[in-house]
PDB file of C-alpha atoms in Angstrom:
ATOM      1  CA  MET E  25      21.772 -54.476  97.164  1.00  0.00           C
ATOM      2  CA  THR E  26      22.758 -57.438  94.974  1.00  0.00           C
ATOM      3  CA  GLU E  27      26.417 -58.062  94.611  1.00  0.00           C
ATOM      4  CA  ARG E  28      27.852 -58.571  91.155  1.00  0.00           C
ATOM      5  CA  HIS E  29      30.678 -60.861  90.306  1.00  0.00           C
ATOM      6  CA  PRO E  30      33.683 -59.024  88.997  1.00  0.00           C
ATOM      7  CA  HIS E  31      33.683 -60.999  85.694  1.00  0.00           C
ATOM      8  CA  GLU E  32      29.921 -60.605  84.990  1.00  0.00           C
ATOM      9  CA  PRO E  33      29.129 -58.186  82.194  1.00  0.00           C
ATOM     10  CA  SER E  34      27.429 -54.934  83.289  1.00  0.00           C
ATOM     11  CA  PRO E  35      23.751 -54.550  82.259  1.00  0.00           C
ATOM     12  CA  PHE E  36      24.448 -50.880  81.360  1.00  0.00           C
ATOM     13  CA  PRO E  37      26.578 -50.152  78.312  1.00  0.00           C
ATOM     14  CA  PRO E  38      29.467 -47.790  78.701  1.00  0.00           C
ATOM     15  CA  ALA E  39      28.787 -44.055  78.181  1.00  0.00           C
ATOM     16  CA  GLY E  40      30.696 -44.005  74.877  1.00  0.00           C
ATOM     17  CA  ALA E  41      28.616 -46.873  73.519  1.00  0.00           C
ATOM     18  CA  ARG E  42      25.366 -45.131  74.480  1.00  0.00           C
ATOM     19  CA  LEU E  43      26.371 -42.037  72.422  1.00  0.00           C
ATOM     20  CA  ALA E  44      27.585 -44.013  69.403  1.00  0.00           C
ATOM     21  CA  ARG E  45      24.192 -45.478  68.578  1.00  0.00           C
ATOM     22  CA  PRO E  46      22.334 -42.155  68.146  1.00  0.00           C
ATOM     23  CA  LEU E  47      25.205 -40.810  66.062  1.00  0.00           C
ATOM     24  CA  ARG E  48      25.041 -43.826  63.745  1.00  0.00           C
ATOM     25  CA  ALA E  49      21.264 -43.374  63.433  1.00  0.00           C
ATOM     26  CA  LEU E  50      21.702 -39.736  62.559  1.00  0.00           C
ATOM     27  CA  ALA E  51      24.210 -40.578  59.875  1.00  0.00           C
ATOM     28  CA  VAL E  52      21.825 -43.119  58.301  1.00  0.00           C
ATOM     29  CA  GLY E  53      18.970 -40.619  58.388  1.00  0.00           C
ATOM     30  CA  ALA E  54      21.073 -37.950  56.750  1.00  0.00           C
ATOM     31  CA  ALA E  55      22.064 -40.330  54.006  1.00  0.00           C
ATOM     32  CA  LEU E  56      18.454 -41.332  53.411  1.00  0.00           C
ATOM     33  CA  GLY E  57      17.414 -37.669  53.430  1.00  0.00           C
ATOM     34  CA  GLY E  58      19.954 -36.943  50.761  1.00  0.00           C
ATOM     35  CA  VAL E  59      18.550 -39.759  48.641  1.00  0.00           C
ATOM     36  CA  LEU E  60      14.983 -38.514  49.126  1.00  0.00           C
ATOM     37  CA  LEU E  61      15.898 -34.915  48.316  1.00  0.00           C
ATOM     38  CA  GLY E  62      17.652 -36.051  45.187  1.00  0.00           C
ATOM     39  CA  ALA E  63      14.580 -38.029  44.165  1.00  0.00           C
ATOM     40  CA  ALA E  64      12.337 -35.016  44.781  1.00  0.00           C
ATOM     41  CA  ALA E  65      14.381 -32.672  42.572  1.00  0.00           C
ATOM     42  CA  PRO E  66      12.182 -31.152  39.808  1.00  0.00           C
ATOM     43  CA  ALA E  67      12.166 -33.048  36.587  1.00  0.00           C
ATOM     44  CA  SER E  68      12.394 -29.744  34.700  1.00  0.00           C
ATOM     45  CA  ALA E  69      15.974 -29.171  35.825  1.00  0.00           C
ATOM     46  CA  ALA E  70      17.820 -29.775  32.620  1.00  0.00           C
ATOM     47  CA  ALA E  71      21.057 -31.661  32.640  1.00  0.00           C
ATOM     48  CA  PRO E  72      24.138 -29.668  31.664  1.00  0.00           C
ATOM     49  CA  GLY E  73      24.500 -29.389  27.915  1.00  0.00           C
ATOM     50  CA  ALA E  74      20.786 -30.194  27.195  1.00  0.00           C
ATOM     51  CA  THR E  75      19.179 -28.124  24.366  1.00  0.00           C
ATOM     52  CA  ALA E  76      15.783 -26.316  24.606  1.00  0.00           C
ATOM     53  CA  PRO E  77      12.928 -27.489  22.306  1.00  0.00           C
ATOM     54  CA  ALA E  78      12.828 -25.751  18.925  1.00  0.00           C
ATOM     55  CA  ALA E  79      10.345 -22.820  18.558  1.00  0.00           C
ATOM     56  CA  ALA E  80       7.079 -23.571  16.725  1.00  0.00           C
ATOM     57  CA  VAL E  81       7.182 -22.667  13.032  1.00  0.00           C
ATOM     58  CA  ARG E  82       4.667 -19.915  12.173  1.00  0.00           C
ATOM     59  CA  ALA E  83       2.239 -20.739   9.362  1.00  0.00           C
ATOM     60  CA  PRO E  84       2.583 -18.489   6.305  1.00  0.00           C
ATOM     61  CA  ALA E  85      -0.033 -15.755   5.867  1.00  0.00           C
ATOM     62  CA  PRO E  86      -2.834 -16.739   3.469  1.00  0.00           C
ATOM     63  CA  THR E  87      -2.833 -15.319  -0.039  1.00  0.00           C
ATOM     64  CA  THR E  88      -5.635 -12.782  -0.586  1.00  0.00           C
ATOM     65  CA  VAL E  89      -7.145 -10.820  -3.453  1.00  0.00           C
ATOM     66  CA  THR E  90      -8.762  -7.371  -3.111  1.00  0.00           C
ATOM     67  CA  VAL E  91     -11.458  -6.348  -5.584  1.00  0.00           C
ATOM     68  CA  THR E  92     -13.902  -3.447  -6.043  1.00  0.00           C
ATOM     69  CA  GLY E  93     -17.506  -4.186  -6.920  1.00  0.00           C
ATOM     70  CA  ASN E  94     -19.841  -1.667  -8.553  1.00  0.00           C
ATOM     71  CA  GLY E  95     -23.621  -1.849  -8.439  1.00  0.00           C
ATOM     72  CA  ARG E  96     -26.215   0.242 -10.227  1.00  0.00           C
ATOM     73  CA  ALA E  97     -30.002   0.435  -9.990  1.00  0.00           C
ATOM     74  CA  THR E  98     -32.527   2.707 -11.700  1.00  0.00           C
ATOM     75  CA  ALA E  99     -36.090   3.779 -10.985  1.00  0.00           C
ATOM     76  CA  ALA E 100     -38.593   6.345 -12.159  1.00  0.00           C
ATOM     77  CA  PRO E 101     -38.576   9.428  -9.887  1.00  0.00           C
ATOM     78  CA  ASP E 102     -41.607  10.240  -7.765  1.00  0.00           C
ATOM     79  CA  LEU E 103     -40.394  13.523  -6.225  1.00  0.00           C
ATOM     80  CA  ALA E 104     -39.245  16.897  -7.560  1.00  0.00           C
ATOM     81  CA  VAL E 105     -37.273  19.296  -5.341  1.00  0.00           C
ATOM     82  CA  LEU E 106     -37.377  22.856  -6.640  1.00  0.00           C
ATOM     83  CA  SER E 107     -34.961  25.644  -5.742  1.00  0.00           C
ATOM     84  CA  VAL E 108     -36.855  28.942  -6.066  1.00  0.00           C
ATOM     85  CA  ALA E 109     -36.268  32.437  -4.697  1.00  0.00           C
ATOM     86  CA  VAL E 110     -37.282  36.075  -4.700  1.00  0.00           C
ATOM     87  CA  GLU E 111     -34.854  38.959  -5.074  1.00  0.00           C
ATOM     88  CA  VAL E 112     -35.552  42.721  -5.082  1.00  0.00           C
ATOM     89  CA  THR E 113     -33.521  45.949  -5.102  1.00  0.00           C
ATOM     90  CA  ARG E 114     -34.653  49.200  -3.495  1.00  0.00           C
ATOM     91  CA  LYS E 115     -33.119  52.509  -2.477  1.00  0.00           C
ATOM     92  CA  THR E 116     -33.031  51.735   1.252  1.00  0.00           C
ATOM     93  CA  ALA E 117     -32.529  48.569   3.258  1.00  0.00           C
ATOM     94  CA  LYS E 118     -35.954  48.933   4.860  1.00  0.00           C
ATOM     95  CA  GLU E 119     -37.671  49.235   1.494  1.00  0.00           C
ATOM     96  CA  ALA E 120     -35.728  46.244   0.140  1.00  0.00           C
ATOM     97  CA  MET E 121     -36.713  44.009   3.066  1.00  0.00           C
ATOM     98  CA  ALA E 122     -40.370  45.078   2.824  1.00  0.00           C
ATOM     99  CA  ALA E 123     -40.465  44.310  -0.925  1.00  0.00           C
ATOM    100  CA  GLN E 124     -38.726  40.982  -0.357  1.00  0.00           C
ATOM    101  CA  GLU E 125     -41.294  40.047   2.273  1.00  0.00           C
ATOM    102  CA  THR E 126     -44.173  40.867  -0.058  1.00  0.00           C
ATOM    103  CA  ALA E 127     -42.670  38.805  -2.894  1.00  0.00           C
ATOM    104  CA  ALA E 128     -41.890  35.865  -0.590  1.00  0.00           C
ATOM    105  CA  ARG E 129     -45.422  35.839   0.764  1.00  0.00           C
ATOM    106  CA  ALA E 130     -46.787  35.801  -2.793  1.00  0.00           C
ATOM    107  CA  LEU E 131     -44.490  32.857  -3.620  1.00  0.00           C
ATOM    108  CA  VAL E 132     -45.626  30.807  -0.626  1.00  0.00           C
ATOM    109  CA  ASP E 133     -49.300  31.577  -1.332  1.00  0.00           C
ATOM    110  CA  ALA E 134     -48.848  30.328  -4.907  1.00  0.00           C
ATOM    111  CA  LEU E 135     -47.316  27.094  -3.606  1.00  0.00           C
ATOM    112  CA  HIS E 136     -50.267  26.553  -1.278  1.00  0.00           C
ATOM    113  CA  THR E 137     -52.663  27.143  -4.162  1.00  0.00           C
ATOM    114  CA  GLU E 138     -50.875  24.410  -6.113  1.00  0.00           C
ATOM    115  CA  GLY E 139     -51.331  21.963  -3.227  1.00  0.00           C
ATOM    116  CA  VAL E 140     -47.824  22.079  -1.725  1.00  0.00           C
ATOM    117  CA  ALA E 141     -47.956  21.463   2.048  1.00  0.00           C
ATOM    118  CA  ASP E 142     -46.149  23.627   4.605  1.00  0.00           C
ATOM    119  CA  ARG E 143     -43.894  20.701   5.562  1.00  0.00           C
ATOM    120  CA  ASP E 144     -42.556  20.676   1.983  1.00  0.00           C
ATOM    121  CA  ILE E 145     -41.586  24.378   1.940  1.00  0.00           C
ATOM    122  CA  ARG E 146     -38.322  25.385   3.629  1.00  0.00           C
ATOM    123  CA  THR E 147     -36.374  28.645   3.668  1.00  0.00           C
ATOM    124  CA  GLU E 148     -32.797  27.923   2.590  1.00  0.00           C
ATOM    125  CA  SER E 149     -31.348  31.452   2.588  1.00  0.00           C
ATOM    126  CA  LEU E 150     -32.129  35.052   3.550  1.00  0.00           C
ATOM    127  CA  SER E 151     -29.942  37.982   2.505  1.00  0.00           C
ATOM    128  CA  LEU E 152     -29.644  41.760   2.528  1.00  0.00           C
ATOM    129  CA  SER E 153     -26.643  43.513   0.979  1.00  0.00           C
ATOM    130  CA  PRO E 154     -25.740  46.959  -0.399  1.00  0.00           C
ATOM    131  CA  VAL E 155     -25.518  47.593  -4.114  1.00  0.00           C
ATOM    132  CA  TYR E 156     -22.476  49.599  -5.245  1.00  0.00           C
ATOM    133  CA  ALA E 157     -21.849  51.713  -8.316  1.00  0.00           C
ATOM    134  CA  GLN E 158     -18.566  53.285  -9.325  1.00  0.00           C
ATOM    135  CA  SER E 159     -18.552  57.073  -9.625  1.00  0.00           C
ATOM    136  CA  THR E 160     -16.708  59.000 -12.345  1.00  0.00           C
ATOM    137  CA  GLY E 161     -13.936  59.609  -9.822  1.00  0.00           C
ATOM    138  CA  GLY E 162     -13.436  55.841  -9.378  1.00  0.00           C
ATOM    139  CA  GLU E 163     -15.036  55.643  -5.938  1.00  0.00           C
ATOM    140  CA  ASN E 164     -17.583  52.979  -4.992  1.00  0.00           C
ATOM    141  CA  LYS E 165     -20.880  54.427  -3.853  1.00  0.00           C
ATOM    142  CA  VAL E 166     -23.921  52.683  -2.356  1.00  0.00           C
ATOM    143  CA  THR E 167     -26.847  53.127  -4.708  1.00  0.00           C
ATOM    144  CA  GLY E 168     -29.350  50.822  -3.047  1.00  0.00           C
ATOM    145  CA  TYR E 169     -29.929  47.533  -1.238  1.00  0.00           C
ATOM    146  CA  GLN E 170     -30.730  44.069  -2.470  1.00  0.00           C
ATOM    147  CA  ALA E 171     -32.800  41.631  -0.386  1.00  0.00           C
ATOM    148  CA  GLY E 172     -33.589  38.031  -1.197  1.00  0.00           C
ATOM    149  CA  GLN E 173     -34.948  34.774   0.173  1.00  0.00           C
ATOM    150  CA  GLY E 174     -34.443  31.261  -1.223  1.00  0.00           C
ATOM    151  CA  PHE E 175     -36.743  28.273  -0.782  1.00  0.00           C
ATOM    152  CA  SER E 176     -36.491  24.505  -1.206  1.00  0.00           C
ATOM    153  CA  VAL E 177     -39.844  23.086  -2.329  1.00  0.00           C
ATOM    154  CA  LYS E 178     -40.796  19.412  -2.555  1.00  0.00           C
ATOM    155  CA  VAL E 179     -43.406  18.573  -5.176  1.00  0.00           C
ATOM    156  CA  ARG E 180     -44.590  15.037  -4.496  1.00  0.00           C
ATOM    157  CA  ASP E 181     -46.582  14.812  -7.722  1.00  0.00           C
ATOM    158  CA  ILE E 182     -43.860  15.379 -10.297  1.00  0.00           C
ATOM    159  CA  ASP E 183     -46.417  15.764 -13.074  1.00  0.00           C
ATOM    160  CA  ARG E 184     -47.338  19.066 -11.403  1.00  0.00           C
ATOM    161  CA  ALA E 185     -43.743  20.312 -10.981  1.00  0.00           C
ATOM    162  CA  GLY E 186     -43.771  22.376 -14.190  1.00  0.00           C
ATOM    163  CA  ARG E 187     -47.112  23.891 -13.264  1.00  0.00           C
ATOM    164  CA  VAL E 188     -45.804  24.839  -9.793  1.00  0.00           C
ATOM    165  CA  ILE E 189     -42.826  26.640 -11.363  1.00  0.00           C
ATOM    166  CA  GLY E 190     -45.133  28.549 -13.694  1.00  0.00           C
ATOM    167  CA  ALA E 191     -47.361  29.562 -10.770  1.00  0.00           C
ATOM    168  CA  VAL E 192     -44.341  30.807  -8.775  1.00  0.00           C
ATOM    169  CA  ASN E 193     -43.138  32.860 -11.726  1.00  0.00           C
ATOM    170  CA  ASP E 194     -46.598  34.341 -12.251  1.00  0.00           C
ATOM    171  CA  ALA E 195     -47.005  35.259  -8.559  1.00  0.00           C
ATOM    172  CA  THR E 196     -43.584  36.849  -8.071  1.00  0.00           C
ATOM    173  CA  GLY E 197     -43.079  38.614 -11.409  1.00  0.00           C
ATOM    174  CA  ASP E 198     -39.669  40.171 -11.886  1.00  0.00           C
ATOM    175  CA  ALA E 199     -38.725  39.300  -8.302  1.00  0.00           C
ATOM    176  CA  GLY E 200     -39.001  35.538  -8.925  1.00  0.00           C
ATOM    177  CA  ARG E 201     -35.988  33.286  -9.451  1.00  0.00           C
ATOM    178  CA  VAL E 202     -35.864  29.600 -10.411  1.00  0.00           C
ATOM    179  CA  ASN E 203     -32.433  28.187  -9.633  1.00  0.00           C
ATOM    180  CA  GLY E 204     -32.807  24.475 -10.312  1.00  0.00           C
ATOM    181  CA  VAL E 205     -34.613  21.190  -9.791  1.00  0.00           C
ATOM    182  CA  VAL E 206     -33.679  17.736  -8.517  1.00  0.00           C
ATOM    183  CA  PHE E 207     -35.712  14.642  -9.368  1.00  0.00           C
ATOM    184  CA  ASP E 208     -35.547  11.914  -6.783  1.00  0.00           C
ATOM    185  CA  VAL E 209     -37.394   9.073  -5.074  1.00  0.00           C
ATOM    186  CA  ALA E 210     -39.079   9.746  -1.751  1.00  0.00           C
ATOM    187  CA  ASP E 211     -37.820   6.459  -0.246  1.00  0.00           C
ATOM    188  CA  PRO E 212     -34.496   5.300  -1.757  1.00  0.00           C
ATOM    189  CA  THR E 213     -34.241   2.146   0.416  1.00  0.00           C
ATOM    190  CA  ALA E 214     -35.321  -0.367  -2.224  1.00  0.00           C
ATOM    191  CA  LEU E 215     -33.206   1.303  -4.913  1.00  0.00           C
ATOM    192  CA  ARG E 216     -30.105   1.272  -2.706  1.00  0.00           C
ATOM    193  CA  THR E 217     -30.688  -2.368  -1.713  1.00  0.00           C
ATOM    194  CA  THR E 218     -30.795  -3.440  -5.366  1.00  0.00           C
ATOM    195  CA  ALA E 219     -27.615  -1.494  -6.163  1.00  0.00           C
ATOM    196  CA  ARG E 220     -25.830  -2.987  -3.136  1.00  0.00           C
ATOM    197  CA  GLU E 221     -26.718  -6.545  -4.177  1.00  0.00           C
ATOM    198  CA  ALA E 222     -25.376  -5.841  -7.663  1.00  0.00           C
ATOM    199  CA  ALA E 223     -22.123  -4.456  -6.213  1.00  0.00           C
ATOM    200  CA  HIS E 224     -21.650  -7.530  -4.004  1.00  0.00           C
ATOM    201  CA  ARG E 225     -22.173  -9.895  -6.937  1.00  0.00           C
ATOM    202  CA  ASP E 226     -19.749  -7.894  -9.054  1.00  0.00           C
ATOM    203  CA  ALA E 227     -17.042  -8.096  -6.368  1.00  0.00           C
ATOM    204  CA  HIS E 228     -17.540 -11.866  -5.933  1.00  0.00           C
ATOM    205  CA  ASP E 229     -17.418 -12.510  -9.676  1.00  0.00           C
ATOM    206  CA  LYS E 230     -14.192 -10.512 -10.031  1.00  0.00           C
ATOM    207  CA  ALA E 231     -12.548 -12.359  -7.131  1.00  0.00           C
ATOM    208  CA  ALA E 232     -13.612 -15.737  -8.545  1.00  0.00           C
ATOM    209  CA  GLN E 233     -12.082 -14.828 -11.905  1.00  0.00           C
ATOM    210  CA  HIS E 234      -8.785 -13.826 -10.274  1.00  0.00           C
ATOM    211  CA  ALA E 235      -8.729 -17.137  -8.396  1.00  0.00           C
ATOM    212  CA  ARG E 236      -9.321 -19.088 -11.602  1.00  0.00           C
ATOM    213  CA  LEU E 237      -6.682 -17.171 -13.523  1.00  0.00           C
ATOM    214  CA  SER E 238      -4.105 -17.822 -10.804  1.00  0.00           C
ATOM    215  CA  GLY E 239      -4.905 -21.537 -10.567  1.00  0.00           C
ATOM    216  CA  ARG E 240      -6.401 -21.232  -7.087  1.00  0.00           C
ATOM    217  CA  ARG E 241      -9.788 -21.701  -5.471  1.00  0.00           C
ATOM    218  CA  LEU E 242     -11.769 -18.804  -4.011  1.00  0.00           C
ATOM    219  CA  GLY E 243     -11.753 -18.981  -0.228  1.00  0.00           C
ATOM    220  CA  ARG E 244     -13.663 -17.175   2.498  1.00  0.00           C
ATOM    221  CA  LEU E 245     -14.547 -13.491   2.504  1.00  0.00           C
ATOM    222  CA  VAL E 246     -12.125 -11.705   4.856  1.00  0.00           C
ATOM    223  CA  SER E 247     -13.513  -8.161   4.831  1.00  0.00           C
ATOM    224  CA  LEU E 248     -16.078  -6.034   3.034  1.00  0.00           C
ATOM    225  CA  THR E 249     -16.274  -2.219   2.961  1.00  0.00           C
ATOM    226  CA  GLU E 250     -19.047  -0.179   1.383  1.00  0.00           C
ATOM    227  CA  GLY E 251     -18.411   3.293   0.013  1.00  0.00           C
ATOM    228  CA  GLU E 252     -20.879   6.157  -0.103  1.00  0.00           C
ATOM    229  CA  SER E 253     -23.737   5.739  -2.529  1.00  0.00           C
ATOM    230  CA  VAL E 254     -23.869   8.275  -5.349  1.00  0.00           C
ATOM    231  CA  ARG E 255     -27.045  10.112  -6.288  1.00  0.00           C
ATOM    232  CA  PRO E 256     -27.626  12.568  -9.148  1.00  0.00           C
ATOM    233  CA  GLY E 257     -27.012  16.265  -8.547  1.00  0.00           C
ATOM    234  CA  PRO E 258     -29.422  19.123  -9.226  1.00  0.00           C
ATOM    235  CA  GLY E 259     -30.648  19.504 -12.751  1.00  0.00           C
ATOM    236  CA  THR E 260     -31.031  22.731 -14.712  1.00  0.00           C
ATOM    237  CA  LEU E 261     -34.203  24.302 -15.950  1.00  0.00           C
ATOM    238  CA  PRO E 262     -35.038  26.306 -19.045  1.00  0.00           C
ATOM    239  CA  ALA E 263     -36.106  29.875 -18.400  1.00  0.00           C
ATOM    240  CA  ALA E 264     -39.542  30.067 -16.778  1.00  0.00           C
ATOM    241  CA  ALA E 265     -42.385  31.119 -19.045  1.00  0.00           C
ATOM    242  CA  ALA E 266     -43.381  34.754 -18.713  1.00  0.00           C
ATOM    243  CA  ASP E 267     -47.134  34.337 -19.344  1.00  0.00           C
ATOM    244  CA  GLY E 268     -49.215  33.689 -16.264  1.00  0.00           C
ATOM    245  CA  GLY E 269     -49.313  30.167 -14.897  1.00  0.00           C
ATOM    246  CA  ALA E 270     -47.920  28.472 -18.017  1.00  0.00           C
ATOM    247  CA  PRO E 271     -46.260  25.177 -17.033  1.00  0.00           C
ATOM    248  CA  VAL E 272     -42.542  24.792 -17.627  1.00  0.00           C
ATOM    249  CA  PRO E 273     -41.662  21.642 -19.638  1.00  0.00           C
ATOM    250  CA  LEU E 274     -39.579  19.224 -17.571  1.00  0.00           C
ATOM    251  CA  ALA E 275     -37.970  15.840 -18.340  1.00  0.00           C
ATOM    252  CA  PRO E 276     -37.601  13.722 -15.148  1.00  0.00           C
ATOM    253  CA  GLY E 277     -35.792  10.808 -16.817  1.00  0.00           C
ATOM    254  CA  GLU E 278     -34.585   8.044 -14.455  1.00  0.00           C
ATOM    255  CA  ILE E 279     -32.990   8.069 -11.047  1.00  0.00           C
ATOM    256  CA  GLU E 280     -29.751   6.083 -10.704  1.00  0.00           C
ATOM    257  CA  GLU E 281     -28.243   4.754  -7.512  1.00  0.00           C
ATOM    258  CA  HIS E 282     -24.582   3.690  -7.492  1.00  0.00           C
ATOM    259  CA  VAL E 283     -23.014   1.613  -4.703  1.00  0.00           C
ATOM    260  CA  THR E 284     -19.345   0.594  -4.478  1.00  0.00           C
ATOM    261  CA  VAL E 285     -17.910  -2.128  -2.225  1.00  0.00           C
ATOM    262  CA  THR E 286     -14.324  -3.258  -1.610  1.00  0.00           C
ATOM    263  CA  ALA E 287     -13.952  -6.953  -0.781  1.00  0.00           C
ATOM    264  CA  VAL E 288     -10.976  -9.061   0.336  1.00  0.00           C
ATOM    265  CA  TYR E 289     -11.087 -12.841  -0.310  1.00  0.00           C
ATOM    266  CA  GLU E 290      -8.659 -15.625   0.570  1.00  0.00           C
ATOM    267  CA  LEU E 291      -7.232 -17.770  -2.219  1.00  0.00           C
ATOM    268  CA  GLU E 292      -6.802 -21.475  -1.420  1.00  0.00           C
TER     269      GLU E 292
END
């Protein structure tokens, strides 16, 4: 063991000195950590008293104009739809139905003779009801039964429509009924297309005029709505001729198709 001189400094620092160094290191590290944490704080943390950015200003709604366009197209009809029927009255319900059946069969046979196909003949109604008469004592009494059957008949050669009505009247006699006629076109697609184009042009022209009158320019089309097209209703017929097979005079005229659209345009 080497002896040490009493005045030589000891190679080992005192215990207090050994503890002081780690404590100083810890203090420096804590200080640096505080600096680093402060630097890492989120930039979004607003300083006290800072104001939030102003909300975006909403653009004003565009000015619009709403117009209604009307379109019309005409064509010569190529189809006649007849409403014909038979109607009989007998003492009993059974007799009435039997007479109605006989008259209806005669009507259909007459249609076939005139060249009307089965696909163009359709039963629209069938009825049987009591017939009442008021007695001298004021009571209603059943005096018989009335039976009837109605048909819708398409005549695709309208020049023969009057002849078909005369043939029906001749075949059914007093039991025959002619309730009306409608003239139409078998395929209305082209007619409706023409009317729709006219309605669209009418709506655009009206909107352009409104834009000009208000000192604006016509902008884009925002919406377009089409209403139901309008077709003519059933026509009326003069009384059918009583002599056998005589054609009934008819006037087909023109078929009109009406289309309406509602359009919304922007004004710039």
